[in-house]
Coordinates of C-alpha atoms and ligand atoms in Angstrom, one line a residue:
M1 CA 0.0 0.0 0.0
K2 CA 1.0 3.7 -0.3
V3 CA 1.9 5.8 2.7
A4 CA 3.3 9.3 3.3
R5 CA 6.2 8.9 5.6
F6 CA 8.2 11.5 7.5
H7 CA 11.9 10.7 7.4
A8 CA 13.5 14.1 8.4
P9 CA 12.6 17.8 8.3
G10 CA 11.9 18.6 4.7
D11 CA 11.8 14.9 3.8
I12 CA 8.3 13.4 3.6
R13 CA 8.1 10.6 1.1
I14 CA 5.2 8.8 -0.7
E15 CA 6.4 5.2 -0.6
D16 CA 5.2 1.6 -0.6
A17 CA 4.8 -0.1 2.7
P18 CA 3.5 -3.5 3.7
E19 CA -0.2 -3.5 4.7
P20 CA -0.3 -3.5 8.5
A21 CA -2.2 -6.3 10.3
A22 CA -4.4 -5.8 13.4
G23 CA -3.0 -7.6 16.5
P24 CA -5.1 -8.7 19.4
G25 CA -7.2 -5.9 20.8
E26 CA -6.5 -3.7 17.7
V27 CA -8.7 -2.5 14.9
K28 CA -7.5 -2.2 11.3
I29 CA -9.2 0.5 9.2
R30 CA -9.2 1.5 5.6
V31 CA -8.5 5.2 5.8
R32 CA -11.1 7.2 3.9
A33 CA -10.1 10.7 4.9
C34 CA -7.2 12.3 6.7
S35 CA -7.1 16.1 6.9
T36 CA -4.0 18.2 7.1
C37 CA -3.3 21.0 9.5
G38 CA -0.8 23.5 10.6
T39 CA 0.9 20.8 12.8
D40 CA 1.7 18.8 9.7
A41 CA 3.3 21.9 8.2
K42 CA 5.3 22.4 11.4
I43 CA 6.5 18.7 11.3
L44 CA 7.4 19.0 7.6
R45 CA 9.6 22.0 8.3
H46 CA 11.0 21.3 11.8
G47 CA 10.2 17.7 12.7
H48 CA 9.0 17.0 16.2
H49 CA 10.8 15.7 19.2
H50 CA 8.1 13.0 19.7
I51 CA 8.4 11.6 16.2
R52 CA 10.9 8.8 15.7
P53 CA 11.3 8.4 11.9
P54 CA 10.4 6.9 9.6
R55 CA 6.8 7.5 10.7
V56 CA 3.5 7.6 8.7
M57 CA 2.0 11.0 9.4
G58 CA -1.6 12.1 9.6
H59 CA -3.7 12.5 12.8
E60 CA -7.1 13.8 11.6
I61 CA -8.4 10.4 10.7
A62 CA -11.7 8.8 9.6
G63 CA -12.2 5.4 7.9
E64 CA -13.9 2.1 7.8
V65 CA -13.1 -1.0 9.9
V66 CA -11.8 -3.9 7.9
E67 CA -10.4 -6.3 10.5
T68 CA -10.7 -6.7 14.2
D69 CA -11.2 -9.1 17.1
V70 CA -12.4 -6.4 19.4
P71 CA -16.0 -7.0 20.7
G72 CA -18.4 -4.3 19.5
W73 CA -16.6 -3.5 16.3
A74 CA -17.1 -5.2 12.9
P75 CA -15.9 -4.7 9.3
G76 CA -17.8 -1.9 7.6
D77 CA -18.2 0.2 10.8
R78 CA -17.5 3.9 10.0
V79 CA -15.1 5.3 12.5
Q80 CA -13.2 8.4 13.6
V81 CA -9.9 8.2 15.6
I82 CA -8.6 10.5 18.3
A83 CA -5.2 12.1 17.7
A84 CA -3.9 12.6 21.3
I85 CA -3.9 9.4 23.4
P86 CA -4.1 9.9 27.1
C87 CA -2.9 7.0 29.3
G88 CA -6.2 6.8 31.2
T89 CA -4.6 5.8 34.5
C90 CA -2.4 8.6 35.8
G91 CA -3.4 11.2 38.4
E92 CA -4.6 13.7 35.7
C93 CA -6.5 11.1 33.7
R94 CA -8.2 9.9 36.9
R95 CA -9.2 13.4 37.7
G96 CA -10.8 13.7 34.2
R97 CA -8.1 16.0 32.9
M98 CA -7.1 13.8 29.9
T99 CA -5.9 16.7 27.8
V100 CA -3.0 17.3 30.1
C101 CA -2.0 13.7 30.7
P102 CA 1.8 13.7 31.0
N103 CA 2.0 10.3 29.4
Q104 CA 0.1 11.4 26.3
E105 CA 1.0 9.8 23.0
S106 CA -0.2 10.7 19.5
M107 CA -1.3 9.2 16.3
G108 CA 1.2 10.0 13.5
Y109 CA 3.9 10.6 16.2
H110 CA 4.2 7.5 18.4
Y111 CA 2.0 5.4 16.1
D112 CA 1.7 5.3 12.3
G113 CA -1.0 7.7 11.3
G114 CA -3.7 8.2 8.6
F115 CA -1.7 9.3 5.5
A116 CA -2.0 5.6 4.4
E117 CA -4.4 3.3 2.7
Y118 CA -4.7 1.2 5.8
M119 CA -3.9 1.9 9.5
V120 CA -4.0 0.0 12.7
V121 CA -5.8 1.7 15.7
P122 CA -3.7 0.9 18.7
A123 CA -5.3 -0.9 21.7
K124 CA -4.4 2.1 23.8
V125 CA -6.8 4.2 21.7
L126 CA -9.6 1.7 22.3
A127 CA -8.8 1.5 26.0
V128 CA -9.7 5.2 26.5
G129 CA -12.7 5.3 24.2
G130 CA -10.9 6.9 21.4
L131 CA -12.6 5.2 18.5
N132 CA -15.9 6.8 17.6
R133 CA -18.7 5.7 15.4
V134 CA -19.3 8.3 12.6
P135 CA -23.0 9.3 12.8
D136 CA -25.2 8.7 9.8
G137 CA -25.2 11.6 7.4
V138 CA -21.7 12.6 8.3
S139 CA -19.1 12.0 5.5
F140 CA -15.7 10.7 6.2
A141 CA -14.2 14.0 5.2
E142 CA -16.4 15.8 7.7
A143 CA -15.6 13.2 10.3
S144 CA -11.9 13.9 9.8
V145 CA -12.5 17.5 11.0
A146 CA -13.9 16.2 14.3
E147 CA -10.4 16.1 15.8
P148 CA -9.5 19.8 15.3
L149 CA -13.0 20.7 16.2
A150 CA -12.6 18.7 19.5
C151 CA -9.5 20.8 20.3
V152 CA -11.4 24.0 19.6
L153 CA -14.2 22.7 21.8
N154 CA -11.7 22.1 24.6
G155 CA -10.4 25.7 24.2
Q156 CA -13.8 27.3 24.3
E157 CA -14.9 25.3 27.3
L158 CA -11.8 26.4 29.2
A159 CA -12.4 30.0 28.1
R160 CA -16.1 29.6 28.9
V161 CA -17.5 31.0 25.6
G162 CA -21.2 31.3 26.0
D163 CA -24.4 33.3 25.6
G164 CA -24.1 36.9 24.7
D165 CA -20.3 37.0 24.5
D166 CA -18.5 39.2 22.0
V167 CA -15.6 37.0 20.8
L168 CA -12.5 38.0 18.8
V169 CA -10.6 35.2 17.0
I170 CA -7.1 36.1 15.9
G171 CA -5.9 33.9 13.1
S172 CA -8.2 32.9 10.2
G173 CA -6.8 29.5 9.3
P174 CA -8.9 26.3 9.7
I175 CA -8.7 26.5 13.5
G176 CA -9.8 30.1 13.5
C177 CA -12.7 29.2 11.2
L178 CA -13.8 26.4 13.6
H179 CA -13.6 28.8 16.5
V180 CA -15.9 31.3 14.8
R181 CA -18.4 28.5 14.0
L182 CA -18.3 27.0 17.5
A183 CA -18.6 30.4 19.2
R184 CA -21.8 31.0 17.3
A185 CA -23.1 27.5 18.2
R186 CA -22.4 28.4 21.9
G187 CA -24.5 31.5 21.7
A188 CA -21.9 34.3 21.2
A189 CA -23.5 37.6 20.3
R190 CA -20.8 38.8 17.9
V191 CA -17.7 37.1 16.5
F192 CA -14.9 39.0 15.0
L193 CA -12.1 37.4 12.9
A194 CA -8.6 39.0 12.5
D195 CA -5.6 38.1 10.5
L196 CA -2.5 39.7 9.0
N197 CA -2.8 37.8 5.7
P198 CA -5.5 39.5 3.5
D199 CA -6.0 36.5 1.2
R200 CA -6.4 34.0 4.1
L201 CA -8.8 36.4 5.9
A202 CA -10.9 37.0 2.8
L203 CA -11.1 33.2 2.1
A204 CA -12.1 32.5 5.7
A205 CA -14.5 35.4 6.0
D206 CA -16.3 34.3 2.8
R207 CA -17.0 30.9 4.5
V208 CA -17.7 31.7 8.1
R209 CA -19.1 35.3 7.8
P210 CA -17.8 36.9 11.0
D211 CA -19.5 40.1 12.2
A212 CA -16.3 41.9 11.2
A213 CA -13.2 40.8 9.4
L214 CA -10.2 42.8 10.8
L215 CA -7.0 43.0 8.7
G216 CA -3.6 43.6 10.3
G217 CA -2.5 47.0 11.5
D218 CA -4.9 48.5 14.0
I219 CA -6.8 45.5 15.2
A220 CA -7.0 46.9 18.8
D221 CA -8.4 50.2 17.7
E222 CA -11.0 48.4 15.5
V223 CA -12.1 46.1 18.3
L224 CA -12.4 49.0 20.8
K225 CA -14.5 50.9 18.2
L226 CA -16.7 48.0 17.6
T227 CA -17.3 47.5 21.3
D228 CA -17.7 51.1 22.4
G229 CA -14.4 50.9 24.1
R230 CA -15.4 47.9 26.2
G231 CA -13.3 45.2 24.5
V232 CA -14.4 41.7 23.9
D233 CA -15.5 39.1 26.4
V234 CA -13.3 36.4 24.9
V235 CA -10.2 36.6 22.8
V236 CA -8.9 33.4 21.1
T237 CA -5.4 33.5 19.6
A238 CA -5.5 30.9 16.9
A239 CA -2.0 31.7 15.6
A240 CA 1.5 30.9 16.7
S241 CA 2.1 34.6 17.5
G242 CA 3.4 36.3 20.7
A243 CA 2.2 39.6 19.2
A244 CA -1.3 38.2 19.0
Q245 CA -1.2 37.1 22.6
E246 CA 0.0 40.6 23.7
L247 CA -2.8 42.1 21.6
A248 CA -5.3 39.9 23.3
L249 CA -4.4 41.4 26.6
R250 CA -5.2 44.9 25.3
V251 CA -8.6 44.1 23.8
A252 CA -10.1 41.9 26.5
S253 CA -13.0 43.4 28.4
R254 CA -13.2 43.6 32.1
Q255 CA -13.5 40.0 33.4
G256 CA -12.6 38.9 29.9
R257 CA -11.2 35.5 29.1
I258 CA -8.2 34.9 26.9
S259 CA -7.4 31.6 25.3
F260 CA -3.8 31.2 24.2
F261 CA -5.0 28.5 21.9
G262 CA -2.1 28.4 19.5
G263 CA 1.3 27.6 21.1
L264 CA 4.4 29.7 20.4
P265 CA 7.6 28.6 18.7
K266 CA 9.7 26.6 21.1
D267 CA 12.7 29.0 20.9
D268 CA 10.6 32.2 21.3
P269 CA 7.8 31.6 23.9
I270 CA 8.2 34.7 26.1
I271 CA 5.7 37.6 25.8
R272 CA 5.2 40.9 27.6
C273 CA 2.2 40.8 29.9
D274 CA 1.0 43.9 31.8
S275 CA 0.1 42.0 35.0
N276 CA -1.9 45.0 36.3
L277 CA -4.3 44.6 33.4
V278 CA -4.9 41.0 34.5
H279 CA -5.2 42.1 38.1
Y280 CA -7.5 45.1 37.9
R281 CA -9.6 43.9 35.0
E282 CA -9.9 40.4 36.5
L283 CA -8.8 38.7 33.3
T284 CA -8.6 35.0 32.9
I285 CA -5.9 33.6 30.7
V286 CA -6.2 29.9 29.8
G287 CA -4.2 27.5 27.6
A288 CA -5.5 24.6 25.5
N289 CA -3.7 21.4 24.8
G290 CA -5.4 19.2 22.3
S291 CA -8.6 17.3 23.2
S292 CA -9.9 14.4 25.1
P293 CA -11.7 11.3 23.7
A294 CA -15.0 12.8 25.0
H295 CA -14.3 16.1 23.2
N296 CA -14.0 14.1 19.9
A297 CA -17.3 12.3 20.5
R298 CA -19.0 15.6 21.1
A299 CA -17.4 17.2 18.1
L300 CA -18.9 14.5 15.9
E301 CA -22.3 15.2 17.5
L302 CA -21.9 19.0 16.8
I303 CA -21.1 18.2 13.1
A304 CA -24.0 15.6 12.8
S305 CA -26.6 18.0 14.4
G306 CA -25.6 20.8 12.0
S307 CA -24.6 23.0 15.0
V308 CA -21.1 23.3 13.6
P309 CA -21.1 22.8 9.8
V310 CA -17.6 21.8 8.4
A311 CA -18.3 20.5 4.9
D312 CA -17.8 23.9 3.3
L313 CA -14.5 24.4 5.2
I314 CA -13.0 21.6 3.2
T315 CA -11.7 23.5 0.3
H316 CA -9.3 20.9 -1.2
R317 CA -9.5 17.1 -1.5
L318 CA -6.4 15.3 -2.7
P319 CA -5.2 11.8 -3.2
L320 CA -2.4 10.5 -1.0
S321 CA 0.2 11.4 -3.7
G322 CA -0.9 15.0 -3.1
V323 CA 0.0 15.2 0.6
L324 CA 3.0 17.5 0.1
D325 CA 1.0 19.8 -2.2
G326 CA -1.7 19.8 0.4
I327 CA 0.7 20.8 3.2
D328 CA 2.2 23.5 1.0
T329 CA -1.3 24.9 0.3
V330 CA -1.9 25.0 4.1
I331 CA 1.4 26.9 4.6
R332 CA 0.5 29.5 1.9
G333 CA -2.9 30.1 3.5
A334 CA -4.5 29.3 0.2
A335 CA -6.8 26.7 1.7
V336 CA -9.1 26.4 4.7
K337 CA -9.1 22.7 5.2
V338 CA -7.2 20.2 3.0
T339 CA -8.4 16.6 3.2
V340 CA -6.4 13.7 1.9
E341 CA -8.4 10.7 0.6
P342 CA -6.0 7.8 0.4
Ligands
ZN401 ZN1 -4.2 18.7 13.4
ZN402 ZN1 -2.8 10.0 31.9

């Protein structure tokens, strides 16, 4: 079968590999859709300290069961696979904080991922309820977007996005688009979307129709104008940008919540934070680290119910041989979501 394998930074190869077989307690699937994201672009350029090459990439996975001895699963079942695998047994997991499990492993990092015709779902995924049935009416391509949506859901739960909130999302890539859609589903009053890249912002705004699309420069002034000087209840930084995080501190309202959703480059993670703003305005700053198995299940429900439509966010569908083109399209900001159909 064909796979897309990471060998080293800048070196992802489409190559032949033997079809994997499901061992005891594992489920073999025919991958039908595996979406690409900014993380794949990061891995392509810089590698990742958790990836031991060669490794089949791809962590936004949906497919069809072809072989298993696990009770409850049968060939033909349509499934979605979690990306981050918590251990399920450590202190954090036992407290229900699976997103911050210190023993977390990931599909496409520790285990071969979904840029392949066939893939084996590890027993560890099944042990934590990480294999989900795809609801009727949800396509494989849509189901592959459940994983990033699950991460967005985790971020908005932690930032308590809810009824009547004015929300600013900084960064209009696929994650930013999902944040806009989910904030609306959670009852936000107005959602603003900001970016420095005019093409990406225009493409995103055309799909998700924010109440205002704010381009570069004076985002802070614009936000304050739009909110009569009050600022927004929630700011989500969906970009690997310290400047975006510093901006968030300036445009959050009193008692505002700030989600540092996107991580910063490892070698440049320090920002300037006016601690008195946090103190006097009673700001809450929260992080977000992936998603739990339960978030993935709920993301599928949000897609199935129509609360968070994702079909129109998939702007490109490519065969496995197009993985590199797909990642390049993501890097250039010329796509919202690129889905590979192996
Ligand atoms: Zn991803
Ligand atoms: Zn754990």
